[in-house]
Short mmCIF file of C-alpha atoms in Angstrom, two decimals:
data_model
loop_
_atom_site.label_atom_id
_atom_site.label_comp_id
_atom_site.label_asym_id
_atom_site.label_seq_id
_atom_site.Cartn_x
_atom_site.Cartn_y
_atom_site.Cartn_z
CA ILE A 1 52.05 -0.09 -6.17
CA LYS A 2 49.12 -2.40 -6.84
CA GLU A 3 50.10 -5.85 -5.53
CA ILE A 4 52.16 -6.72 -2.26
CA PHE A 5 53.30 -9.83 -0.49
CA ILE A 6 53.47 -9.66 3.43
CA PRO A 7 56.62 -11.72 4.42
CA PRO A 8 56.12 -14.30 7.13
CA LYS A 9 58.21 -12.43 9.78
CA VAL A 10 56.06 -9.16 9.83
CA SER A 11 54.14 -8.80 12.91
CA GLU A 12 52.29 -5.65 12.42
CA ILE A 13 51.14 -3.63 9.44
CA GLY A 14 50.97 0.01 10.93
CA GLU A 15 48.66 2.80 10.75
CA ASN A 16 47.87 4.06 7.17
CA ALA A 17 50.36 1.64 5.92
CA PHE A 18 48.72 1.37 2.37
CA SER A 19 45.72 3.92 2.81
CA PHE A 20 44.67 5.61 -0.30
CA SER A 21 47.03 3.69 -2.53
CA LEU A 22 46.16 1.94 -5.81
CA LEU A 23 46.58 -1.56 -4.15
CA THR A 24 44.54 -4.33 -5.58
CA LYS A 25 46.04 -7.57 -4.28
CA VAL A 26 47.50 -8.56 -0.77
CA GLU A 27 49.08 -11.88 -0.37
CA ILE A 28 49.61 -13.06 3.24
CA PRO A 29 50.99 -16.44 3.75
CA LEU A 30 49.34 -19.08 6.11
CA ASN A 31 52.62 -19.19 8.24
CA SER A 32 52.47 -15.48 8.67
CA ASN A 33 53.40 -13.99 12.03
CA LEU A 34 51.10 -10.98 11.61
CA GLN A 35 49.61 -10.04 14.97
CA ARG A 36 48.05 -6.81 14.46
CA ILE A 37 46.57 -4.67 11.43
CA GLY A 38 46.71 -0.99 12.29
CA PRO A 39 44.17 1.81 11.89
CA CYS A 40 43.56 2.64 8.40
CA ALA A 41 45.93 0.17 6.95
CA PHE A 42 44.02 -0.55 3.90
CA SER A 43 41.43 2.20 3.94
CA TYR A 44 40.30 3.38 0.56
CA THR A 45 42.36 0.91 -1.43
CA LYS A 46 41.16 -1.30 -4.18
CA ILE A 47 41.79 -4.88 -2.65
CA LYS A 48 39.20 -7.40 -3.57
CA GLU A 49 39.85 -9.99 -0.97
CA ILE A 50 42.02 -10.56 2.25
CA PHE A 51 43.25 -13.21 4.40
CA ILE A 52 43.53 -12.76 8.02
CA PRO A 53 46.17 -14.99 9.36
CA PRO A 54 45.81 -17.14 12.70
CA LYS A 55 47.89 -14.80 14.93
CA VAL A 56 46.03 -11.73 14.34
CA SER A 57 44.54 -10.80 17.51
CA GLU A 58 42.95 -7.24 16.41
CA ILE A 59 41.82 -5.63 13.48
CA CYS A 60 41.92 -1.96 14.17
CA GLU A 61 39.57 0.93 13.62
CA ASN A 62 39.10 1.88 9.94
CA THR A 63 41.32 -0.94 8.68
CA PHE A 64 39.26 -1.65 5.77
CA TYR A 65 37.03 1.37 5.69
CA GLY A 66 35.70 2.40 2.29
CA CYS A 67 37.28 -0.50 0.47
CA ILE A 68 34.40 -0.73 -2.12
CA ASN A 69 36.09 -3.51 -4.04
CA LEU A 70 36.55 -5.74 -1.08
CA THR A 71 33.93 -8.55 -1.40
CA LYS A 72 36.08 -11.61 0.49
CA VAL A 73 37.28 -11.81 3.89
CA GLU A 74 38.87 -15.11 4.84
CA ILE A 75 39.73 -15.59 8.55
CA SER A 76 41.60 -18.72 9.71
CA PRO A 77 39.38 -21.31 11.49
CA ASN A 78 42.02 -21.40 14.43
CA SER A 79 42.05 -17.56 14.37
CA ASN A 80 43.38 -15.82 17.64
CA LEU A 81 41.32 -12.65 16.65
CA GLN A 82 39.78 -11.17 19.67
CA THR A 83 38.63 -7.62 18.66
CA ILE A 84 37.15 -5.91 15.54
CA ARG A 85 37.41 -2.23 16.10
CA TYR A 86 35.04 0.35 15.01
CA TYR A 87 34.45 1.00 11.22
CA ALA A 88 36.79 -1.78 10.56
CA PHE A 89 34.81 -2.95 7.50
CA SER A 90 32.42 -0.20 7.25
CA SER A 91 31.28 0.84 3.67
CA SER A 92 33.16 -2.31 2.25
CA ASN A 93 31.09 -4.59 -0.21
CA ILE A 94 32.00 -7.93 1.76
CA GLU A 95 29.24 -10.47 1.29
CA GLU A 96 29.68 -12.78 4.26
CA ILE A 97 32.05 -13.31 7.16
CA SER A 98 32.59 -15.85 9.88
CA ILE A 99 33.36 -14.79 13.36
CA PRO A 100 36.13 -16.66 14.89
CA LEU A 101 35.31 -18.24 18.31
CA LYS A 102 37.71 -15.93 20.24
CA VAL A 103 36.45 -12.61 19.19
CA SER A 104 34.73 -11.01 22.36
CA SER A 105 33.97 -7.63 21.07
CA ILE A 106 32.59 -6.25 17.64
CA CYS A 107 32.84 -2.51 18.10
CA GLU A 108 30.60 0.20 16.87
CA ASN A 109 29.95 0.72 13.27
CA ALA A 110 32.38 -2.43 12.54
CA PHE A 111 30.03 -3.26 9.61
CA TYR A 112 28.06 -0.18 9.21
CA LYS A 113 26.88 0.29 5.68
CA CYS A 114 28.34 -2.96 4.27
CA THR A 115 25.45 -3.06 1.83
CA ASN A 116 26.37 -6.39 0.39
CA LEU A 117 26.78 -8.25 3.61
CA ARG A 118 24.21 -11.02 3.47
CA LYS A 119 25.65 -13.74 5.92
CA VAL A 120 27.20 -13.42 9.34
CA GLU A 121 28.32 -17.15 10.80
CA ILE A 122 28.70 -17.08 14.69
CA LEU A 123 29.05 -20.44 16.30
CA THR A 124 27.06 -21.57 19.22
CA ASN A 125 29.92 -21.64 21.55
CA SER A 126 31.20 -18.10 20.50
CA ASN A 127 33.00 -15.99 23.18
CA LEU A 128 31.43 -12.79 21.73
CA GLN A 129 30.24 -10.61 24.62
CA THR A 130 29.75 -7.25 22.96
CA ILE A 131 28.15 -5.94 19.78
CA GLU A 132 28.12 -2.35 19.99
CA PHE A 133 26.33 0.70 18.36
CA CYS A 134 25.37 0.21 14.85
CA ALA A 135 27.65 -2.58 14.32
CA PHE A 136 25.77 -4.34 11.49
CA SER A 137 23.31 -1.45 10.55
CA ASP A 138 22.33 -0.93 6.90
CA THR A 139 23.40 -4.33 5.84
CA LYS A 140 21.29 -7.06 4.08
CA ILE A 141 21.79 -9.82 6.58
CA LYS A 142 18.80 -12.08 6.69
CA GLU A 143 19.36 -13.91 10.19
CA PHE A 144 21.61 -13.26 13.03
CA PHE A 145 22.53 -15.62 16.23
CA ILE A 146 22.94 -13.80 19.27
CA PRO A 147 25.63 -15.76 21.21
CA SER A 148 24.87 -16.77 24.94
CA LYS A 149 27.51 -14.43 26.53
CA VAL A 150 26.00 -11.23 24.96
CA SER A 151 24.14 -9.16 27.68
CA ILE A 152 23.19 -6.11 25.87
CA ILE A 153 22.04 -5.51 22.39
CA TYR A 154 23.22 -1.92 21.70
CA GLU A 155 21.38 1.01 20.18
CA ARG A 156 20.91 0.66 16.50
CA THR A 157 22.77 -2.46 16.28
CA PHE A 158 20.74 -3.81 13.38
CA PHE A 159 19.23 -0.44 12.36
CA GLY A 160 17.99 -0.35 8.77
CA CYS A 161 18.53 -3.95 8.19
CA GLN A 162 15.51 -4.36 5.97
CA TYR A 163 16.12 -7.98 4.91
CA LEU A 164 16.54 -9.21 8.70
CA SER A 165 13.75 -11.32 9.45
CA LYS A 166 15.09 -13.76 12.01
CA ILE A 167 16.95 -13.19 15.37
CA GLU A 168 18.06 -16.34 17.31
CA ILE A 169 18.44 -16.11 21.18
CA PRO A 170 19.39 -19.22 22.88
CA SER A 171 17.59 -20.41 26.01
CA ASN A 172 20.82 -20.01 28.07
CA SER A 173 21.31 -16.53 26.92
CA ASN A 174 22.75 -13.69 29.35
CA LEU A 175 20.98 -11.03 27.57
CA GLN A 176 19.64 -8.43 30.14
CA THR A 177 19.03 -5.22 27.84
CA ILE A 178 17.67 -4.42 24.65
CA GLU A 179 18.42 -0.64 23.84
CA ASN A 180 16.67 1.98 21.74
CA GLU A 181 16.13 1.23 18.02
CA ALA A 182 18.23 -1.91 18.27
CA PHE A 183 16.26 -3.48 15.44
CA SER A 184 14.52 -0.55 13.86
CA LEU A 185 13.48 -0.79 10.35
CA SER A 186 14.01 -4.46 10.28
CA ASN A 187 11.50 -7.39 9.22
CA ILE A 188 11.75 -9.35 12.26
CA GLU A 189 8.45 -11.31 12.80
CA LYS A 190 9.12 -12.85 16.06
CA ILE A 191 11.63 -12.57 19.25
CA TYR A 192 12.30 -14.48 22.01
CA PHE A 193 12.92 -13.21 25.86
CA PRO A 194 15.29 -15.24 27.80
CA SER A 195 15.07 -15.52 31.46
CA SER A 196 17.75 -13.07 31.78
CA LEU A 197 16.28 -10.17 29.98
CA ARG A 198 15.40 -7.26 32.58
CA GLU A 199 15.14 -4.03 30.76
CA LEU A 200 13.75 -2.83 27.18
CA LYS A 201 14.84 0.70 26.84
CA CYS A 202 12.36 3.40 25.38
CA GLY A 203 11.97 2.78 21.61
CA TRP A 204 13.37 -0.73 21.45
CA CYS A 205 10.68 -1.76 18.93
CA TYR A 206 10.60 1.48 16.98
CA CYS A 207 9.52 0.81 13.18
CA MET A 208 9.49 -3.04 13.64
CA LYS A 209 6.50 -3.35 11.67
CA ASN A 210 6.22 -6.97 11.25
CA LEU A 211 6.74 -7.90 14.85
CA THR A 212 3.70 -9.92 15.83
CA LYS A 213 4.94 -12.71 18.22
CA ILE A 214 7.07 -12.54 21.50
CA ILE A 215 8.10 -15.71 23.06
CA ILE A 216 9.02 -15.44 26.73
CA SER A 217 10.82 -17.94 28.64
CA PRO A 218 8.78 -19.37 31.56
CA SER A 219 11.49 -18.52 33.90
CA ASN A 220 11.15 -14.69 33.12
CA ASP A 221 9.36 -12.89 35.67
CA GLN A 222 9.45 -9.43 34.22
CA PHE A 223 7.45 -9.65 31.22
CA ILE A 224 4.34 -11.28 29.87
CA PHE A 225 2.90 -11.35 26.32
CA LYS A 226 -0.78 -11.10 27.38
CA ASP A 227 -3.67 -12.88 25.21
CA ASP A 228 -0.95 -13.12 22.49
CA LYS A 229 -1.45 -9.54 21.70
CA TYR A 230 0.49 -7.15 23.86
CA LEU A 231 3.63 -7.21 25.84
CA LEU A 232 3.25 -6.17 29.63
CA GLY A 233 5.79 -5.25 32.21
CA LYS A 234 6.47 -4.17 35.67
CA SER A 235 6.99 -0.63 37.11
CA ASP A 236 8.38 -2.32 40.15
CA SER A 237 10.69 -5.43 39.35
CA LYS A 238 9.95 -6.91 42.63
CA SER A 239 6.08 -6.65 42.35
CA ASP A 240 3.94 -9.61 41.04
CA GLU A 241 1.92 -6.98 38.91
CA PHE A 242 2.44 -6.11 35.40
CA ASP A 243 1.16 -2.72 35.09
CA ILE A 244 2.90 -1.30 32.12
CA LEU A 245 2.18 -1.80 28.54
CA LEU A 246 5.22 -1.99 26.32
CA PHE A 247 4.26 -3.27 22.97
CA ALA A 248 1.18 -4.42 21.04
CA ARG A 249 1.73 -6.76 17.97
CA ARG A 250 1.77 -4.85 14.88
CA ASP A 251 -1.39 -6.41 13.05
CA ILE A 252 -3.67 -5.92 16.10
CA GLU A 253 -7.06 -4.50 15.28
CA GLU A 254 -8.74 -4.61 18.75
CA ILE A 255 -7.34 -4.31 22.38
CA SER A 256 -8.82 -4.13 25.71
CA ILE A 257 -6.36 -2.48 28.08
CA PRO A 258 -6.35 -3.83 31.64
CA SER A 259 -7.62 -1.68 34.35
CA ASN A 260 -4.45 -1.77 36.27
CA ILE A 261 -2.38 -0.32 33.42
#
């Protein structure tokens, strides 16, 4: 089978439904009742594009894994999509994607090795709360907006994103933790720390060779970017003393380490 039309009354496409088939075209009508696309449903097929209708609330694990011909994913503007499971689009060749407002979770490796992915559109009032391990690693995204409800940037979320130069974090962000190698091997030049940020995991800035500027909210009492050269933190969060040297801007040539470090 190479082409298929999904009737409007179909509510679910089951696990492995078309996996490893020669399928090249899937037609889903706008008035579709489809609510769930199961695990591996279209994995390793030859489809070139897909339309995700409004009632779909979950794209399951490995749904489009290995679809190397898949370049276009169209999601309805009034989508009910809430979860994109692990490896959902991994190793496909999609070039851009718009994350619907209701999506709260992008699971680990969801877009891992989407090596042609250049643009991810996320609206400022997004409900996105979780972006998990390696979710966008090894993609070609150039900039990324972290919605205000996201509290953790997980380990290796943007690992190997060599074209990534801009991360936008809003002033009303709930971000509390940046984990190990979150932006490793990216080309980010500056980053903003909101008032909510409390923890930088060991290796958070590993291989961020172009990072030279850290802008810290005046309301953040856990970090300072001293002399516009180096980032200081606290061994005791309740103390007034900044006694831990966490980071030095990557173009630094000279440094004078304070005696209290």
